[in-house]
XYZ file of C-alpha atoms in Angstrom:
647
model
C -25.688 357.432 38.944
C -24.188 354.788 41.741
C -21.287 352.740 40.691
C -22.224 349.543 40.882
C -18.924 348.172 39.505
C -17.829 344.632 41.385
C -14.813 345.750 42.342
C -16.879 348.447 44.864
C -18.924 346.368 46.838
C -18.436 345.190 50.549
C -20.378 342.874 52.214
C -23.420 343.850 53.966
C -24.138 342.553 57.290
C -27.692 342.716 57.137
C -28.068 340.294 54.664
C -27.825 336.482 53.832
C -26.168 335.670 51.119
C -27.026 332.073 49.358
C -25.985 332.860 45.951
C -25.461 334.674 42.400
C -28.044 335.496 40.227
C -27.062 334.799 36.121
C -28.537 337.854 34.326
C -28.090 339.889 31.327
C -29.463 344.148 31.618
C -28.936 344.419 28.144
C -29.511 341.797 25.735
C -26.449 340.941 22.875
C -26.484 343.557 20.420
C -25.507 340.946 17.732
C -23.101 341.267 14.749
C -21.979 345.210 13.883
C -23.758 346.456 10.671
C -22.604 346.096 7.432
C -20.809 349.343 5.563
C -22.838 350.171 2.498
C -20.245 350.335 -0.629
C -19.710 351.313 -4.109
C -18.089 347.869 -5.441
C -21.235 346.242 -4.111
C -23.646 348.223 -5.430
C -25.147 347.753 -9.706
C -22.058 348.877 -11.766
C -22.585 352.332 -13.126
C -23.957 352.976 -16.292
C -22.524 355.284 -19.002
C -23.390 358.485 -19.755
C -25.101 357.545 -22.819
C -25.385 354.181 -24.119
C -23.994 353.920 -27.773
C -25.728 351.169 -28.784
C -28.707 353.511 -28.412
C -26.943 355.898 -29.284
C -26.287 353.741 -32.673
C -30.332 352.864 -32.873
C -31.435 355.812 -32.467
C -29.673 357.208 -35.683
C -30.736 354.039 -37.621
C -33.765 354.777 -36.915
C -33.431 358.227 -37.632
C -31.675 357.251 -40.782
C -34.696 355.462 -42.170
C -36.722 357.566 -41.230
C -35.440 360.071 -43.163
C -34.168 358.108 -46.051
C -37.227 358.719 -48.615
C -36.871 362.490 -48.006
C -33.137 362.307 -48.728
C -33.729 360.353 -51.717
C -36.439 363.471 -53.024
C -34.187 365.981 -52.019
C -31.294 364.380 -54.123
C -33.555 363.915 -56.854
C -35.247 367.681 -56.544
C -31.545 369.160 -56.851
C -30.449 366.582 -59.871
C -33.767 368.001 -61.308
C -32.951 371.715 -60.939
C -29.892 370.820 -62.217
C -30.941 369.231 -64.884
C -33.470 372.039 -65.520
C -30.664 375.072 -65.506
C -28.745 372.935 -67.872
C -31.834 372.758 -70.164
C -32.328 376.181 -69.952
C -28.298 376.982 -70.373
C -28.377 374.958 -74.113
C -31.606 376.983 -74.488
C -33.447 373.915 -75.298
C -35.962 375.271 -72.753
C -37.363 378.503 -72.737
C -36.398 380.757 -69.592
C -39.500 381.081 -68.205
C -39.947 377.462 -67.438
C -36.857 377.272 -66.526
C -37.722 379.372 -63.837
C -40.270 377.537 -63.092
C -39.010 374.472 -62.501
C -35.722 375.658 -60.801
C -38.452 377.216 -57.912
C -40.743 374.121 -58.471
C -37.524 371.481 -57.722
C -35.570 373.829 -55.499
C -38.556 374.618 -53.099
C -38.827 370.609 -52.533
C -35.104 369.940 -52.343
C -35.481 373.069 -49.415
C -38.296 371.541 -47.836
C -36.758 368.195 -47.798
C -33.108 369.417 -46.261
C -35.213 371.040 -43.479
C -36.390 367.833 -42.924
C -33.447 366.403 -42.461
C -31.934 368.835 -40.508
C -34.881 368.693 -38.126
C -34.525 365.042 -37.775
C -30.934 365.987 -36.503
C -31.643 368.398 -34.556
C -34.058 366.132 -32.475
C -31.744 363.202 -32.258
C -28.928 365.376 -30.848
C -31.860 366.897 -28.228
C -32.657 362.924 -27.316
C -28.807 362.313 -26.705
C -28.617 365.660 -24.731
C -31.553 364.672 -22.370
C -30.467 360.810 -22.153
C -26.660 362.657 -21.056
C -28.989 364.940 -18.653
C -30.575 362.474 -17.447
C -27.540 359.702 -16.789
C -26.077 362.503 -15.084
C -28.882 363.419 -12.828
C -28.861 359.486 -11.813
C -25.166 359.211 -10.606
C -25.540 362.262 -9.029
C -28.703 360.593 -7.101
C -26.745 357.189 -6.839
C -24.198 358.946 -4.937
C -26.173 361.595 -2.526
C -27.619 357.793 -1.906
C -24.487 356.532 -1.204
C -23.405 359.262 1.163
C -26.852 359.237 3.176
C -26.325 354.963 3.463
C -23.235 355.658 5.054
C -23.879 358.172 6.946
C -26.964 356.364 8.483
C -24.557 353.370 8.873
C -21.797 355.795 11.031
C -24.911 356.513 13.207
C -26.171 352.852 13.346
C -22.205 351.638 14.238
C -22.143 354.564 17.302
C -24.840 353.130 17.996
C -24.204 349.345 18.104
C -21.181 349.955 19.459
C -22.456 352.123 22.647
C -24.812 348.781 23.036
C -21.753 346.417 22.612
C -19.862 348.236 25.121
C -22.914 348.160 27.589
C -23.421 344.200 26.632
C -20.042 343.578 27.071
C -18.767 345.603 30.404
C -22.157 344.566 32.522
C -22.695 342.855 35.090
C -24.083 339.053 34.834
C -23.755 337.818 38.276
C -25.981 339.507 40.678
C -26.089 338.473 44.575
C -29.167 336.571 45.622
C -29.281 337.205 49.682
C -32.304 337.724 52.216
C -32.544 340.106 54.764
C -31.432 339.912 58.077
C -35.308 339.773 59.002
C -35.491 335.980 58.046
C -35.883 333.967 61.491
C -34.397 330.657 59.524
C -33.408 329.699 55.827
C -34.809 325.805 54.873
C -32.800 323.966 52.034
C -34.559 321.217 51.190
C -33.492 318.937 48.949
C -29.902 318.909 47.587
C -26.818 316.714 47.242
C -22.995 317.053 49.165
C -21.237 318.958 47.112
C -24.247 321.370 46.406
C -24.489 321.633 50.016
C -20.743 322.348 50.583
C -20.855 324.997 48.620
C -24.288 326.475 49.529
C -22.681 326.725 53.554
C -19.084 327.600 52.064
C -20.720 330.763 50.480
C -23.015 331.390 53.436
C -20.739 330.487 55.820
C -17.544 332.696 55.015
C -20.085 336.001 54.401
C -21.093 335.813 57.463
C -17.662 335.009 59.256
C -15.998 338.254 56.848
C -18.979 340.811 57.927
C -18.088 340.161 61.436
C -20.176 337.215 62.619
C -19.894 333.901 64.193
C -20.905 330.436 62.975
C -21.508 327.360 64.426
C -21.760 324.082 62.173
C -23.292 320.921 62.905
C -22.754 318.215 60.319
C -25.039 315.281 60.436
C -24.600 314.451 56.554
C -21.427 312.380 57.646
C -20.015 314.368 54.138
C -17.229 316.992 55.614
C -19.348 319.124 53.830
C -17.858 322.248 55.884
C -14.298 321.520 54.851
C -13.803 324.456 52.696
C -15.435 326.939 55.110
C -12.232 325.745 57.751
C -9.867 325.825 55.016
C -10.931 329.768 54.341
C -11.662 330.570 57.832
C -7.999 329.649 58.661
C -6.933 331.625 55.774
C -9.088 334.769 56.721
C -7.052 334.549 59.855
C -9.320 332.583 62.265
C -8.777 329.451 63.953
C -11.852 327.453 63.917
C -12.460 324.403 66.723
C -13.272 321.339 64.787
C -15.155 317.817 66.741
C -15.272 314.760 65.337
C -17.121 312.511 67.162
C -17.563 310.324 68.757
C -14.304 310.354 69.096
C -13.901 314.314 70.030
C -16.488 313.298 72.511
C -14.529 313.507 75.612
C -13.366 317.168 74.774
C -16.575 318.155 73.905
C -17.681 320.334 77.178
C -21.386 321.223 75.218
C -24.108 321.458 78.302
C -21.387 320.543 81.111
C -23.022 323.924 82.567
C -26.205 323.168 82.044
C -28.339 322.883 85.477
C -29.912 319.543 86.695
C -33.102 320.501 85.075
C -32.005 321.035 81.431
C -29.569 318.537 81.322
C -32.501 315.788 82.317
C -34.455 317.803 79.566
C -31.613 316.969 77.080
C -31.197 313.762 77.969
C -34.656 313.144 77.678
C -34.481 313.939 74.250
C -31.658 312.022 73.678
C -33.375 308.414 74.881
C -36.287 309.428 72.303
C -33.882 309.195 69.103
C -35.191 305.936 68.542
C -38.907 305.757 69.778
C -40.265 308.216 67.337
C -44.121 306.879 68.548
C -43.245 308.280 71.952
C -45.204 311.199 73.130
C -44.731 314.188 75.618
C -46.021 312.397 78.253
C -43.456 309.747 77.650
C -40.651 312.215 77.558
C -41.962 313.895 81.066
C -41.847 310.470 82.473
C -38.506 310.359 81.468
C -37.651 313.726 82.451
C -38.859 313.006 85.707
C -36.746 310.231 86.207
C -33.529 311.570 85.162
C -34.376 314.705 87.148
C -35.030 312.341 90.193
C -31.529 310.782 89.665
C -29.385 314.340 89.257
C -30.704 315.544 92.739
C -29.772 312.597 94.188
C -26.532 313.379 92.150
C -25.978 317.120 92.709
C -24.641 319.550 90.664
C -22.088 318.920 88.127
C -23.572 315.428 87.131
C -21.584 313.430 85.051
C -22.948 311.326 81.797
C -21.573 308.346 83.240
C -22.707 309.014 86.993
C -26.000 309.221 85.121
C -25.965 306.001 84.065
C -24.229 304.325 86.702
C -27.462 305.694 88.751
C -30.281 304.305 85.990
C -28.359 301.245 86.044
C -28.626 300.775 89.660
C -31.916 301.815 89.467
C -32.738 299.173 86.995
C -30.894 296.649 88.818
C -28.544 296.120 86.010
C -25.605 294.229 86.905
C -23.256 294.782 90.224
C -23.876 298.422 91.730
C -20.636 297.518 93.795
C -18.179 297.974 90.439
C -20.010 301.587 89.825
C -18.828 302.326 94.007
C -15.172 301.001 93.334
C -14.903 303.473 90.033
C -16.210 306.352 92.192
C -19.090 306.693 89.830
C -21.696 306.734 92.861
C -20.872 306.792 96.884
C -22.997 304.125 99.007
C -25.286 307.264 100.337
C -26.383 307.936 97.003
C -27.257 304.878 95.627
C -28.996 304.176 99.033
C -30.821 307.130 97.964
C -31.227 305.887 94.299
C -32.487 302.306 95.829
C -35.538 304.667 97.443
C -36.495 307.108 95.010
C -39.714 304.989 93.746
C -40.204 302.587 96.644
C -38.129 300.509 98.717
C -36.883 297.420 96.468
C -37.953 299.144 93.096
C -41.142 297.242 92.215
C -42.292 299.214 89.659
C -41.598 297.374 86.777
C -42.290 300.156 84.801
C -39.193 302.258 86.440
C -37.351 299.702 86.140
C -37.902 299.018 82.284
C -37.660 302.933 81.326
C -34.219 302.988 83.767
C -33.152 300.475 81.490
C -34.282 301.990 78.375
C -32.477 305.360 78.887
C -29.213 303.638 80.720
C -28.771 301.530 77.124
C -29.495 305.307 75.199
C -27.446 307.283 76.766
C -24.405 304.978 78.086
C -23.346 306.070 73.856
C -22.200 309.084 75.959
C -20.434 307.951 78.947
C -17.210 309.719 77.752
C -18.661 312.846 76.972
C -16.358 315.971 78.456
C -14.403 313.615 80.759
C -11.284 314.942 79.197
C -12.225 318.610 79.188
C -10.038 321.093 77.893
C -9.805 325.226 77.947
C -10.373 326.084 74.097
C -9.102 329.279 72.656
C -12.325 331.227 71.626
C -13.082 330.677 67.179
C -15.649 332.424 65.078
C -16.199 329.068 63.642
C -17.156 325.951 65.677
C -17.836 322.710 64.028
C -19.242 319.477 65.327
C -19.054 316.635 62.982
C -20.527 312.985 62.745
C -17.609 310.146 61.788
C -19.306 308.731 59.109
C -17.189 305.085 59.895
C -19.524 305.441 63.003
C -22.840 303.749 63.758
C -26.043 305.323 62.361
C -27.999 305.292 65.241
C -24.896 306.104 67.703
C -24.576 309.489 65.075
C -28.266 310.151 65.260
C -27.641 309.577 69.532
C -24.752 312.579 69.574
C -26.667 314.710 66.952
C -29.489 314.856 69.196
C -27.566 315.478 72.629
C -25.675 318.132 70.188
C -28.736 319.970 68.932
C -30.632 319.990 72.029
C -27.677 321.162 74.381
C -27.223 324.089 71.857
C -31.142 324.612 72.195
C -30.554 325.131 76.430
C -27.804 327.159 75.488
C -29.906 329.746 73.429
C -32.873 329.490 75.914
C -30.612 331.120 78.838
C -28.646 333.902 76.578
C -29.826 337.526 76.084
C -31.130 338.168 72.575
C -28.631 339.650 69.900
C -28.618 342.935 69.539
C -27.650 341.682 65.790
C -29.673 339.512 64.111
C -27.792 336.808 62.316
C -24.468 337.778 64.221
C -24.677 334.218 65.377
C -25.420 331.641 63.038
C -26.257 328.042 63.540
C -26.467 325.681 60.714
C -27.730 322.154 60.791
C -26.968 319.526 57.905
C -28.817 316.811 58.016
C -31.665 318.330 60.112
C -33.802 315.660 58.514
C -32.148 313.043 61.004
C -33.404 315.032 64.076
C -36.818 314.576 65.783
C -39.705 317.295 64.534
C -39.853 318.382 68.587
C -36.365 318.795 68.620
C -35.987 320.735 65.650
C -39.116 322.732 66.767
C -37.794 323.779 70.076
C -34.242 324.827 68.039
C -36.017 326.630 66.005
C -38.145 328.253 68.954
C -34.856 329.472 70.774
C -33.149 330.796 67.580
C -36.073 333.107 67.228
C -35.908 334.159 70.306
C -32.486 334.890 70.795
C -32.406 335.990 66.983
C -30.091 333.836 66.558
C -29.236 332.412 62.007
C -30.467 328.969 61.856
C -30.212 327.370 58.592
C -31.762 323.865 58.507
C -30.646 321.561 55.218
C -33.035 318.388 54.459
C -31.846 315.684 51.926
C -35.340 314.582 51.963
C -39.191 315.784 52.354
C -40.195 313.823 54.948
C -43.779 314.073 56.552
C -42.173 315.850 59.199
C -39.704 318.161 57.126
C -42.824 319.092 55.149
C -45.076 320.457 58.354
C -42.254 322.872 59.031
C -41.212 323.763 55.592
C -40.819 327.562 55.489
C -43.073 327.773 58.411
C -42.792 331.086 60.585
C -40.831 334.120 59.029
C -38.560 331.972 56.813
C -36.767 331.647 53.240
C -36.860 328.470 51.433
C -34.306 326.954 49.234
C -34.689 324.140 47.581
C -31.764 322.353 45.667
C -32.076 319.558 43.142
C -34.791 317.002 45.003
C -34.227 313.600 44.872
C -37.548 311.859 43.786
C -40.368 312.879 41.868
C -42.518 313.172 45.468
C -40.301 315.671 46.684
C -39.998 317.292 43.492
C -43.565 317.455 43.059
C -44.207 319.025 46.732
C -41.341 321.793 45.878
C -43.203 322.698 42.567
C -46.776 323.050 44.480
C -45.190 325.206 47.220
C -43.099 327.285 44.306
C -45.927 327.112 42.289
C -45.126 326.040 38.115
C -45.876 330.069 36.622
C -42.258 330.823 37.794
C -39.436 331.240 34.408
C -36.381 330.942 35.451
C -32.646 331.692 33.683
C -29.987 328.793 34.092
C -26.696 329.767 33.026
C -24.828 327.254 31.467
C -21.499 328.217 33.819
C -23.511 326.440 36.605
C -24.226 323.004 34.487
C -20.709 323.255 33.431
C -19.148 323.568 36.871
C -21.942 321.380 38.329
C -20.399 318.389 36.335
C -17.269 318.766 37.512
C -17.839 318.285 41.223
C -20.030 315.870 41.750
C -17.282 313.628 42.945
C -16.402 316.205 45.713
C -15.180 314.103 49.200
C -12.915 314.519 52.237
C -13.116 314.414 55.665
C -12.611 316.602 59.170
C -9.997 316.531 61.123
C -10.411 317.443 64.491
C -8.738 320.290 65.801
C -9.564 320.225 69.326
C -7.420 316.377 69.795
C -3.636 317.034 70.516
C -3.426 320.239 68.694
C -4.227 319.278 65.564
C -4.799 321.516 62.691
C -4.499 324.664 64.967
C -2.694 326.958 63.548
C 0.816 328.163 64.967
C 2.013 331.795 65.722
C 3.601 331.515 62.620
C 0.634 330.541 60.397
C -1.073 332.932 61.927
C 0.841 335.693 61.255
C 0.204 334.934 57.535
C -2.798 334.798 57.316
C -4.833 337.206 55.173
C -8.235 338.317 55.097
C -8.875 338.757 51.393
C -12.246 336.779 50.688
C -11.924 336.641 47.104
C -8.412 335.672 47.474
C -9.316 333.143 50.249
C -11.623 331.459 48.234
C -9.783 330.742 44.700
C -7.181 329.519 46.511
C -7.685 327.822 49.340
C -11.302 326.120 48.098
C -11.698 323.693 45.591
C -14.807 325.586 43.981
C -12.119 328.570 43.249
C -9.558 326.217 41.557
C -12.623 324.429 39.598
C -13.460 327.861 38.148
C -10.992 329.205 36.994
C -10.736 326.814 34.257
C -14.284 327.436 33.590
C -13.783 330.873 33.243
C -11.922 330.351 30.420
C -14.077 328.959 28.065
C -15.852 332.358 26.889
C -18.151 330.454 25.068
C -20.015 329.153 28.319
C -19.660 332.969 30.048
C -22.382 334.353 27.916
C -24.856 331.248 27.352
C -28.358 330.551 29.279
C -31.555 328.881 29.203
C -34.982 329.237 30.924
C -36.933 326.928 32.783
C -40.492 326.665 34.186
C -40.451 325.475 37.985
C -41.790 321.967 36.948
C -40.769 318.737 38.840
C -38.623 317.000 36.137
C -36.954 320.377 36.096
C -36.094 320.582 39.748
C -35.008 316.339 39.650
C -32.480 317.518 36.713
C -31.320 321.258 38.381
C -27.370 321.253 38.792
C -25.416 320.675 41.671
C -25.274 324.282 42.429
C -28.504 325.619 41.842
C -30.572 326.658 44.587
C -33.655 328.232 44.446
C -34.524 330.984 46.919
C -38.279 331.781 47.497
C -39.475 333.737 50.729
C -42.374 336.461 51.277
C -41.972 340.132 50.752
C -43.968 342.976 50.844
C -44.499 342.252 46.827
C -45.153 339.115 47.396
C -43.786 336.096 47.187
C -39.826 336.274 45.498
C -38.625 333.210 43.316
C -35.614 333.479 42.344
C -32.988 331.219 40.864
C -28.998 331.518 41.810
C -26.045 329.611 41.714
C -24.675 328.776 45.614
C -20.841 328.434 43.965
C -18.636 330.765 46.441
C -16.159 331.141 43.612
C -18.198 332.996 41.675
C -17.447 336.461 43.920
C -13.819 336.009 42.470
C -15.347 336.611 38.647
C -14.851 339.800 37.014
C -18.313 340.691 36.643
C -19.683 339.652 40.394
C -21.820 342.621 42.144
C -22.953 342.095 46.016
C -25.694 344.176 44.978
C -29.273 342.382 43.581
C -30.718 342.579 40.312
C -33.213 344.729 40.902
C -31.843 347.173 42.572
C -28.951 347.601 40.559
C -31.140 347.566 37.622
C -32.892 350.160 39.463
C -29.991 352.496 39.848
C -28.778 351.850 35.963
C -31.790 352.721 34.407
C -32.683 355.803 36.507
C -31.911 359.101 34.232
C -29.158 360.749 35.772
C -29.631 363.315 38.477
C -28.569 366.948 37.951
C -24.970 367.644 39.006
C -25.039 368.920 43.050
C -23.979 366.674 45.793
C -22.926 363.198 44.732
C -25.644 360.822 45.588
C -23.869 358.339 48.548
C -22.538 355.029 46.132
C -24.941 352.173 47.650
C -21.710 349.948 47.166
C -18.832 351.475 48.405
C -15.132 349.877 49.080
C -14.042 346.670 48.460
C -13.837 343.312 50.454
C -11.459 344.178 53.050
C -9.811 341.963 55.799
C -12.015 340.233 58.519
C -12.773 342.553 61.650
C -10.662 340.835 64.464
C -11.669 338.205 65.737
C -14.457 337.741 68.612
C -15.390 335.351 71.170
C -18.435 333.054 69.566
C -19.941 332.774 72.836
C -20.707 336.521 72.924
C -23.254 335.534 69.624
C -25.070 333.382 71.930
């Protein structure tokens, strides 16, 4: 049989891990049996009972008083007779007669007696027989009780040493053949430890992540914090005010970037269709000729605005942001004088868009490479201004994917996207489009089931997790798409630590502004790449559990659910439920996203079923050992790679 003990189980890079499965293989053998013994059972009897003993010869007395009293009375009689016959007052011959007459009664009537005897001491010798027969049974009783209790405490305690060395957290992941993983619903803290868990398995099996945070909630704090730990030194933006060192799409050519920025203008006309964008596109792709290669953002708009005739074209010269040829040019591109009003509006439209990025990658800087890359939305920033550099973010990294090679690893890159809800469904389509192709992870996280999020729930080859929802709408969707015949085990270690971190917060801080947060030579140097390690002390999910762990009274405890929508308004922070299509079927299953759960004792990266699989398969005949499906233990990170090469 495999060992499928915790403590031998890597991570496997072919899979997605998105959380820990509460199960129990063998159920709680309950209290050990009693021990049959002698003081409890009826007190022994003894041998024979005198007061029956005592009865019995009452009755036998009375029984046989009346022939006692003849017999006495025979012999007095005879007596009386030879005494007669001594004083010859009688004659011999009836003497004789009556001595054989009285003594042949008296005879009779001693028999009698001594019969009577006889038979009592035969009923006291059986009742003696028989009391003795009894304890002997009582205790060849005895010895057969405790001898079937020996055999019933083996066995109870062979089923308490199963119940109590197994496993009970089992690793929920999806394989590598996913295109995308949708979490829909969910709150912060359930989704900063949903892409803490994802985020470092991936990073420790030797891939490379990319983060973008719309959800303004730092929810990928604790993934930095154990990256830099695991010995990596991950590139943190904040914007907008990382925006000038952010060099995403500077490389991009003219007809991309007017594709992005395109995009970017239609953040907030959501009733605009593709035509509207090509118009758009066309303009912007008019402008960047006229501006040649290696456009800036704010060359861009220093063109629309001259193109809109917005204010004094002569400022935009003296800057250096255009040269008198070019906005000749620009002055021409639709007609001499511009008098197409309708230019001249959408010029206007997409100068006030995307003037939000004027600064982007004017201050340009050579980054070290990082497995981890995270661009962040300040959340003291506008709404729409975040929604504006989300956008430009998301669709840059979609031009990106379009022009690189495939992976020759699925997954090796991952993308994730929190917040994905704030993003435009063409956008997100086209993402989603150029992950696939370049089989590149994309994980998209919704707060809410919008018309749009619904359309491309789980559409294509994707896993969907769903988190607690946050009305009974959503909730109600999640069930139908579930469906309500699922029964699923809760263990009460995820309500417990769900409680406790609701009021999770913090914030980034940028690591790509003055050399901030990068780590020295120094900090480098000790930095270790124990995962388990990493995460109980350098996350606060792994300092939140430990003092969990120590209530055994929560370790063992569970309750089942039907997939019902008051059930999934009420699920705990943690609690994700992971549903995609299998050869089977459809999977539903029900795990618990906390990362610090790999530190517990009784953690397997191997799933329930297949573990269950290898425990209750009868052990092969001794030959070659069969290979151990979960072999050494979570080592150090490989070293570290460039990120661009998972593009």
């Amino acid at each position: 049989m495999a060992d499928v003990h915790p403590e031998h189980a890597q991570l496997q890079a072919d899979r997605i891990y998105l959380g820990w499965q509460y199960a129990m293989l063998f159920p709680d053998p309950g209290p050990p049996p009693r021990r049959p013994s002698p003081a409890e059972a009826p007190a022994e009897p003894a041998a024979v009972d005198p007061t029956w003993v005592r009865r019995e010869r009452l009755q036998e007395d009375l029984l046989n008083r009346p022939v006692k009293i003849v017999g006495v009375f025979m012999s007095l009689l005879a007596v009386l007779i030879l005494a007669l016959g001594l004083t010859e007052i009688m004659g011999w011959p009836f003497v004789v007669i009556g001595l054989v007459a009285t003594g042949g009664i008296a005879a009779i009537c001693g028999y009698a007696v001594h019969q009577g005897e006889r038979a009592l001491r035969s009923r006291i010798r059986e009742q003696e027989t028989r009391a003795g027969k009894q304890r002997e049974q009582r205790e060849h009783e005895l010895f057969l009780a405790q001898e079937e209790h020996a055999a019933r405490y083996r066995e109870w305690a062979a089923k308490k040493e199963q119940y109590d060395k197994q496993l009970t957290w089992y690793a929920v992941a999806v394989p590598d053949e996913i295109d995308r993983i949708d979490v829909a619903g969910g709150t912060l803290p359930g989704w900063s430890a949903l892409i803490t868990l994802l985020g470092a398995t991936r990073l420790y099996s030797g891939g490379h992540l990319t983060v973008l945070d719309l959800s303004e909630g730092a929810i990928a704090k604790d993934l930095i914090e154990l990256a830099r730990r695991g010995g990596d030194d991950p590139l943190v933006w904040v914007l907008p005010t990382d925006l000038p060192r952010l060099d995403l799409g500077a490389t991009l050519p003219p007809e991309a970037f007017a594709d992005v920025l395109a995009h970017v203008v239609s953040v907030s006309e959501e009733h605009r269709t593709t035509r509207d964008l090509s118009f758009d596109n066309a303009i912007l792709e008019r402008v960047l000729e006229v501006l040649g290669e290696n456009a800036t953002i704010n060359q861009v708009t220093a063109a629309l605005r001259a193109l809109a005739q917005v204010g004094d074209p002569r400022d935009d010269l003296r800057f250096g942001l255009l040269t008198a040829t070019q906005l000749e040019r620009i002055g021409t591109l639709f007609g001499r004088g511009v008098t197409d009003r309708v230019v001249i509006e959408r010029a206007w439209a997409l100068e006030s868009q995307l003037r939000k990025l004027e600064t982007l990658g004017s201050e340009a800087v050579r980054l070290p490479p990082a497995r981890l890359r995270v661009v962040s939305m300040d959340r003291q920033a506008g709404v729409f201004g975040n929604r504006v550099l989300g956008t430009y973010v998301a669709t840059a990294l979609t031009h990106i994917l379009r022009q690189s090679p495939a992976s020759e690893r699925p997954w090796y890159h991952t993308i994730i996207v929190a917040g994905a809800d704030k993003l435009r469904g063409d956008v997100l389509d086209r993402l989603m489009d150029a992950c696939e192709t370049s089989q590149t992870g994309l994980v998209l996280t919704y707060r809410a089931l919008t018309p749009t999020v619904r359309e491309r729930l789980g559409r294509g080859h994707a896993a969907v997790a769903f988190m607690r929802l946050g009305n009974a709408e959503d909730a109600r969707v999640a069930s139908e798409h579930m469906g309500t015949e699922h029964r699923l085990e809760l263990a009460q270690l995820t309500e417990t630590i769900g409680t406790s971190v609701d009021g999770l917060n913090g914030s980034y801080t940028s690591t790509v502004g003055d050399g901030a947060g990068r780590a020295g030579p120094e900090e480098e140097d000790k930095a270790e790449g124990d995962l388990k390690e990493g995460i109980t002390e350098s996350t606060e999910w792994g300092r939140r559990a430990s003092k969990a762990m120590g209530e055994e009274r929560v370790l063992h405890r569970s309750r089942e659910f039907l997939v019902e929508p008051h059930q999934l308004q009420q699920l705990p922070t943690t609690s994700v439920i992971v549903t995609h299509a299998t050869a089977e079927g459809r999977q539903v299953r029900l795990a618990d996203a906390n990362p610090a759960i790999l530190t517990f004792p009784k953690t397997t990266l191997g799933e329930f079923e297949e573990v269950r699989r290898v425990m209750l398969t009868p052990a092969e005949p001794e030959g070659e050992p069969e290979p151990d499906p979960f072999p050494p233990n979570l080592g150090p990170p490989p070293e570290r790679l460039d990120w661009r090469r998972g593009q």
